[in-house]
Short mmCIF file of C-alpha atoms and ligand atoms in Angstrom, two decimals:
data_model
loop_
_atom_site.label_atom_id
_atom_site.label_comp_id
_atom_site.label_asym_id
_atom_site.label_seq_id
_atom_site.Cartn_x
_atom_site.Cartn_y
_atom_site.Cartn_z
CA UNK A 1 125.12 83.43 86.18
CA UNK A 2 125.90 85.76 89.09
CA UNK A 3 124.76 89.33 88.56
CA UNK A 4 127.57 91.63 87.40
CA UNK A 5 127.65 94.80 89.51
CA UNK A 6 128.60 97.86 87.43
CA UNK A 7 131.68 99.76 88.59
CA UNK A 8 131.01 102.87 86.52
CA UNK A 9 128.21 104.56 84.62
CA UNK A 10 129.60 103.17 81.34
CA UNK A 11 128.70 99.71 82.65
CA UNK A 12 125.08 100.63 83.39
CA UNK A 13 123.03 99.46 80.45
CA UNK A 14 120.65 102.05 79.04
CA UNK A 15 119.26 99.74 76.39
CA UNK A 16 116.68 97.82 78.44
CA UNK A 17 113.61 99.87 77.64
CA UNK A 18 110.42 98.48 79.15
CA UNK A 19 107.84 99.54 76.62
CA UNK A 20 106.58 103.00 75.68
CA UNK A 21 109.79 104.19 73.99
CA UNK A 22 109.09 104.41 70.27
CA UNK A 23 106.49 101.63 70.11
CA UNK A 24 103.37 102.97 71.76
CA UNK A 25 100.70 100.68 73.17
CA UNK A 26 97.10 100.91 71.97
CA UNK A 27 95.94 102.91 74.99
CA UNK A 28 98.68 105.54 74.56
CA UNK A 29 97.24 108.98 73.62
CA UNK A 30 99.58 109.14 70.60
CA UNK A 31 98.85 105.65 69.28
CA UNK A 32 96.85 106.84 66.23
CA UNK A 33 99.12 109.80 65.44
CA UNK A 34 101.68 108.72 62.84
CA UNK A 35 103.61 112.01 62.93
CA UNK A 36 103.91 111.78 66.72
CA UNK A 37 105.16 108.21 66.51
CA UNK A 38 107.79 109.16 63.94
CA UNK A 39 108.92 112.03 66.15
CA UNK A 40 109.32 109.61 69.05
CA UNK A 41 111.38 107.25 66.91
CA UNK A 42 113.72 110.10 65.92
CA UNK A 43 114.23 111.35 69.47
CA UNK A 44 114.64 107.81 70.83
CA UNK A 45 117.30 107.06 68.21
CA UNK A 46 119.29 110.11 69.31
CA UNK A 47 119.21 108.86 72.91
CA UNK A 48 120.24 105.36 71.81
CA UNK A 49 123.30 106.62 69.98
CA UNK A 50 124.41 108.91 72.81
CA UNK A 51 127.72 108.01 74.45
CA UNK A 52 128.81 108.96 77.98
CA UNK A 53 131.07 112.01 77.93
CA UNK A 54 129.55 113.47 74.78
CA UNK A 55 127.20 116.44 75.05
CA UNK A 56 123.52 115.49 75.19
CA UNK A 57 121.96 115.99 71.73
CA UNK A 58 120.16 119.29 71.17
CA UNK A 59 116.49 118.86 70.20
CA UNK A 60 114.72 121.50 68.13
CA UNK A 61 111.27 121.27 69.67
CA UNK A 62 108.31 122.06 67.42
CA UNK A 63 105.84 124.87 68.12
CA UNK A 64 103.29 122.25 69.20
CA UNK A 65 105.74 120.71 71.69
CA UNK A 66 106.68 124.13 73.06
CA UNK A 67 102.99 124.88 73.55
CA UNK A 68 102.46 121.67 75.56
CA UNK A 69 105.54 122.49 77.66
CA UNK A 70 104.58 126.13 78.20
CA UNK A 71 101.05 125.37 79.25
CA UNK A 72 102.16 122.63 81.67
CA UNK A 73 104.83 124.88 83.19
CA UNK A 74 102.55 127.88 83.61
CA UNK A 75 99.72 125.91 85.16
CA UNK A 76 101.96 123.89 87.50
CA UNK A 77 103.99 126.89 88.65
CA UNK A 78 100.84 128.47 90.03
CA UNK A 79 100.36 125.53 92.38
CA UNK A 80 103.94 125.17 93.60
CA UNK A 81 103.99 128.00 96.09
CA UNK A 82 101.17 126.45 98.05
CA UNK A 83 101.67 122.74 97.47
CA UNK A 84 105.34 121.96 96.72
CA UNK A 85 107.71 121.19 99.61
CA UNK A 86 110.25 123.81 100.64
CA UNK A 87 113.26 121.92 99.21
CA UNK A 88 111.63 121.91 95.77
CA UNK A 89 110.80 125.60 95.97
CA UNK A 90 114.34 126.46 97.05
CA UNK A 91 115.89 124.73 93.99
CA UNK A 92 113.28 125.79 91.47
CA UNK A 93 114.83 129.18 90.46
CA UNK A 94 118.20 127.53 89.67
CA UNK A 95 116.88 126.12 86.42
CA UNK A 96 115.28 129.31 85.13
CA UNK A 97 112.55 127.38 83.29
CA UNK A 98 110.48 129.47 80.88
CA UNK A 99 107.24 128.73 79.09
CA UNK A 100 108.46 129.88 75.64
CA UNK A 101 111.22 127.24 75.23
CA UNK A 102 111.67 123.60 76.17
CA UNK A 103 114.98 123.51 78.05
CA UNK A 104 117.86 121.43 76.70
CA UNK A 105 119.00 118.52 78.87
CA UNK A 106 122.65 119.47 78.33
CA UNK A 107 122.13 122.90 79.93
CA UNK A 108 120.15 121.41 82.82
CA UNK A 109 122.81 118.77 83.37
CA UNK A 110 125.41 121.53 83.75
CA UNK A 111 123.28 123.24 86.39
CA UNK A 112 122.86 119.97 88.32
CA UNK A 113 126.56 119.17 88.14
CA UNK A 114 127.29 122.56 89.66
CA UNK A 115 124.96 121.96 92.61
CA UNK A 116 124.95 118.29 93.66
CA UNK A 117 127.23 116.69 91.08
CA UNK A 118 124.39 114.76 89.48
CA UNK A 119 124.40 114.60 85.68
CA UNK A 120 121.81 113.63 83.09
CA UNK A 121 122.06 110.79 80.60
CA UNK A 122 119.47 110.77 77.79
CA UNK A 123 117.43 107.59 77.49
CA UNK A 124 114.87 106.32 74.97
CA UNK A 125 112.05 105.46 77.38
CA UNK A 126 111.13 103.79 80.65
CA UNK A 127 114.28 102.05 81.80
CA UNK A 128 114.46 98.75 83.64
CA UNK A 129 114.26 99.66 87.37
CA UNK A 130 117.61 98.05 88.22
CA UNK A 131 119.45 99.99 85.51
CA UNK A 132 117.64 103.18 86.41
CA UNK A 133 118.48 102.88 90.12
CA UNK A 134 122.06 101.73 89.38
CA UNK A 135 122.53 105.01 87.49
CA UNK A 136 121.80 106.96 90.69
CA UNK A 137 124.75 105.20 92.39
CA UNK A 138 126.97 106.99 89.85
CA UNK A 139 125.10 110.26 90.34
CA UNK A 140 123.47 109.88 86.95
CA UNK A 141 119.81 110.57 86.26
CA UNK A 142 118.45 108.89 83.15
CA UNK A 143 116.05 111.22 81.41
CA UNK A 144 113.73 111.00 78.43
CA UNK A 145 113.75 113.90 75.96
CA UNK A 146 110.47 113.50 74.10
CA UNK A 147 107.23 115.39 74.83
CA UNK A 148 103.91 113.82 75.86
CA UNK A 149 101.08 113.83 73.30
CA UNK A 150 99.29 117.16 72.97
CA UNK A 151 95.84 115.58 73.35
CA UNK A 152 96.57 114.72 77.03
CA UNK A 153 98.74 117.56 78.35
CA UNK A 154 97.89 117.03 82.04
CA UNK A 155 98.71 113.40 82.48
CA UNK A 156 101.16 110.90 81.10
CA UNK A 157 101.44 107.20 81.94
CA UNK A 158 105.17 107.25 81.10
CA UNK A 159 108.05 109.57 81.86
CA UNK A 160 108.49 112.44 79.37
CA UNK A 161 110.62 115.58 79.38
CA UNK A 162 108.03 117.51 81.43
CA UNK A 163 108.01 114.83 84.10
CA UNK A 164 111.80 114.53 84.26
CA UNK A 165 112.64 118.23 84.18
CA UNK A 166 109.85 119.78 86.24
CA UNK A 167 109.32 116.82 88.56
CA UNK A 168 112.77 115.40 89.21
CA UNK A 169 115.49 117.98 88.57
CA UNK A 170 114.63 120.53 91.27
CA UNK A 171 114.74 117.82 93.95
CA UNK A 172 118.01 116.41 92.57
CA UNK A 173 119.53 119.87 92.99
CA UNK A 174 118.83 119.69 96.75
CA UNK A 175 121.90 118.32 98.60
CA UNK A 176 119.97 116.25 101.13
CA UNK A 177 117.69 114.73 98.46
CA UNK A 178 120.66 114.09 96.14
CA UNK A 179 122.42 112.23 98.94
CA UNK A 180 119.30 110.12 99.42
CA UNK A 181 119.02 109.38 95.70
CA UNK A 182 122.68 108.34 95.71
CA UNK A 183 122.08 106.04 98.72
CA UNK A 184 119.13 104.39 96.96
CA UNK A 185 121.34 103.90 93.91
CA UNK A 186 124.13 102.32 95.94
CA UNK A 187 121.61 100.08 97.71
CA UNK A 188 120.35 98.92 94.30
CA UNK A 189 123.86 97.68 93.47
CA UNK A 190 123.69 95.40 96.51
CA UNK A 191 120.04 94.36 96.23
CA UNK A 192 118.98 90.83 95.28
CA UNK A 193 115.72 90.46 93.33
CA UNK A 194 113.48 90.51 96.44
CA UNK A 195 115.27 93.49 97.96
CA UNK A 196 115.13 95.32 94.66
CA UNK A 197 111.34 94.94 94.55
CA UNK A 198 111.06 96.67 97.91
CA UNK A 199 113.58 99.35 96.93
CA UNK A 200 111.61 100.09 93.75
CA UNK A 201 108.43 100.49 95.83
CA UNK A 202 110.23 102.78 98.27
CA UNK A 203 111.44 104.84 95.33
CA UNK A 204 107.96 104.93 93.85
CA UNK A 205 106.18 105.99 97.05
CA UNK A 206 108.79 108.64 97.90
CA UNK A 207 110.75 110.00 94.91
CA UNK A 208 107.80 109.57 92.53
CA UNK A 209 104.72 110.03 94.73
CA UNK A 210 105.94 111.07 98.16
CA UNK A 211 104.45 113.81 100.30
CA UNK A 212 105.93 115.43 103.39
CA UNK A 213 104.41 117.12 106.44
CA UNK A 214 105.29 120.78 106.96
CA UNK A 215 103.56 121.84 110.16
CA UNK A 216 99.90 121.00 109.68
CA UNK A 217 100.19 120.96 105.87
CA UNK A 218 100.95 118.11 103.50
CA UNK A 219 103.30 119.12 100.65
CA UNK A 220 104.36 117.27 97.54
CA UNK A 221 107.92 116.21 96.86
CA UNK A 222 107.32 113.29 94.49
CA UNK A 223 108.02 113.99 90.81
CA UNK A 224 104.88 112.21 89.64
CA UNK A 225 102.81 114.71 91.64
CA UNK A 226 104.85 117.84 90.90
CA UNK A 227 104.89 117.25 87.14
CA UNK A 228 101.18 116.51 86.68
CA UNK A 229 98.61 119.28 86.99
CA UNK A 230 95.86 116.70 87.51
CA UNK A 231 97.77 114.71 90.14
CA UNK A 232 98.87 117.85 92.02
CA UNK A 233 95.30 119.14 92.18
CA UNK A 234 94.13 115.70 93.27
CA UNK A 235 96.70 115.75 96.10
CA UNK A 236 95.98 119.37 97.04
CA UNK A 237 92.24 118.69 97.21
CA UNK A 238 92.82 115.85 99.67
CA UNK A 239 91.64 113.37 97.02
CA UNK A 240 93.72 110.53 98.43
CA UNK A 241 94.42 108.99 101.79
CA UNK A 242 97.71 110.03 103.45
CA UNK A 243 99.47 107.27 105.40
CA UNK A 244 102.75 107.34 107.33
CA UNK A 245 105.68 105.66 105.57
CA UNK A 246 107.40 102.79 107.36
CA UNK A 247 110.42 101.86 105.27
CA UNK A 248 110.69 98.40 106.87
CA UNK A 249 107.08 97.32 106.16
CA UNK A 250 105.74 95.86 102.90
CA UNK A 251 104.32 98.48 100.51
CA UNK A 252 101.39 98.15 98.07
CA UNK A 253 101.88 96.92 94.53
CA UNK A 254 102.74 99.65 92.01
CA UNK A 255 100.40 100.42 89.16
CA UNK A 256 101.59 102.53 86.23
CA UNK A 257 98.15 102.72 84.70
CA UNK A 258 95.48 103.40 87.31
CA UNK A 259 95.35 107.16 86.97
CA UNK A 260 95.82 109.19 90.15
CA UNK A 261 97.15 107.66 93.35
CA UNK A 262 94.61 106.50 95.92
CA UNK A 263 97.05 106.74 98.80
CA UNK A 264 100.16 108.84 99.41
CA UNK A 265 102.85 107.97 101.92
CA UNK A 266 104.01 110.89 104.05
CA UNK A 267 107.36 111.60 105.65
CA UNK A 268 106.96 113.21 109.09
CA UNK A 269 109.57 115.71 107.97
CA UNK A 270 112.01 115.64 105.12
CA UNK A 271 114.96 115.31 107.51
CA UNK A 272 113.44 112.47 109.56
CA UNK A 273 112.28 110.62 106.44
CA UNK A 274 115.72 110.90 104.87
CA UNK A 275 117.28 109.36 108.01
CA UNK A 276 114.87 106.37 107.82
CA UNK A 277 115.41 105.83 104.11
CA UNK A 278 119.17 106.16 104.50
CA UNK A 279 119.02 103.53 107.27
CA UNK A 280 117.15 101.11 105.02
CA UNK A 281 119.65 101.71 102.20
CA UNK A 282 122.58 101.23 104.58
CA UNK A 283 121.16 97.83 105.57
CA UNK A 284 121.53 96.69 101.95
CA UNK A 285 124.83 98.45 101.35
CA UNK A 286 126.47 96.27 104.00
CA UNK A 287 126.75 93.54 101.36
CA UNK A 288 128.94 95.53 98.94
CA UNK A 289 132.56 94.69 98.18
CA UNK A 290 135.32 97.25 98.77
CA UNK A 291 135.76 97.57 95.01
CA UNK A 292 132.13 98.64 94.55
CA UNK A 293 132.21 100.91 97.61
CA UNK A 294 135.23 102.72 96.19
CA UNK A 295 133.58 103.02 92.77
CA UNK A 296 130.56 104.86 94.23
CA UNK A 297 132.58 107.01 96.62
CA UNK A 298 131.81 105.26 99.92
CA UNK A 299 134.46 104.76 102.58
CA UNK A 300 135.34 101.08 103.03
N1 H2B B 401 113.00 105.34 83.44
C1 H2B B 401 113.01 106.61 83.04
N2 H2B B 401 113.38 106.92 81.79
N3 H2B B 401 112.63 107.59 83.87
C2 H2B B 401 112.23 107.35 85.13
O1 H2B B 401 111.88 108.31 85.87
C3 H2B B 401 112.21 105.99 85.58
C4 H2B B 401 112.61 104.98 84.67
N4 H2B B 401 111.87 105.64 86.83
N5 H2B B 401 112.57 103.68 85.04
C5 H2B B 401 112.12 104.34 87.37
C6 H2B B 401 112.04 103.26 86.33
C7 H2B B 401 111.32 104.18 88.65
O2 H2B B 401 109.95 104.38 88.47
C8 H2B B 401 111.52 102.91 89.44
C9 H2B B 401 112.92 102.65 89.85
O3 H2B B 401 110.98 101.79 88.78
FE1 FE B 402 109.99 109.65 87.46
#
């Protein structure tokens, strides 16, 4: 059957969870912790029953979860001034994140809506890439709400609330980045399976693990770097190769499980990189119908 292109966020499925979610794999740090697994089930169920337009459920985080959050925030914040890109640093104060409370997605969504018009939709786990990217076309960022396991506070193989909030939200509050995220989303509506694979890699090596040159420095803008103390130190210490990004060339296979990245792709500047990525997205967007273009706010 031909693929149905969603015309609104209500038509983007948030049910296609690719693992993690409530059922943890054997190598997950929380696999042997029954209380942790039950907590995940509860939080995932709240996300599953959420409906667009309703407020995002409030979570009462436990003292243990607040401690994991607070320690991650405090340790990461110390590295941002030197190693986070200027767009990230500019947006950071908007969210007023504090170590003594895990922020509520509803409040953060309000802040985002007031800056770039992006909003947050709660989701139970790692979403299918097409659904996840489709959400961006409707200025919606799908976000998990559960906390990583306390035995591994510095690294998580899956998205969790620390990754989403600290890593992604500050960039999404930047107008130029938000416009890029929207363009990637719109391109995903047009992409066939082959094109989607490349788009997912572009997303991975930029939005998740991208770095950008600022003068003679290399700064992080990818959420997977900015939300992981270990990964950010690895990047800051020059632990990985830095290669220029060519959006038109094939990119390496993605691994979710190999630990830190061995190679980062760098934008020459944020502005120049955004132009290149926008050009790639525009090449896919050419295939969209007027109905879809109108639905995502593009001129026909
Ligand atoms: N799902 C969730 N819940 N959060 C993400 O950050 C995320 C996702 N990223 N699914 C996506 C996939 C991304 O890594 C690409 C598009 O595969
Ligand atoms: Fe992410």
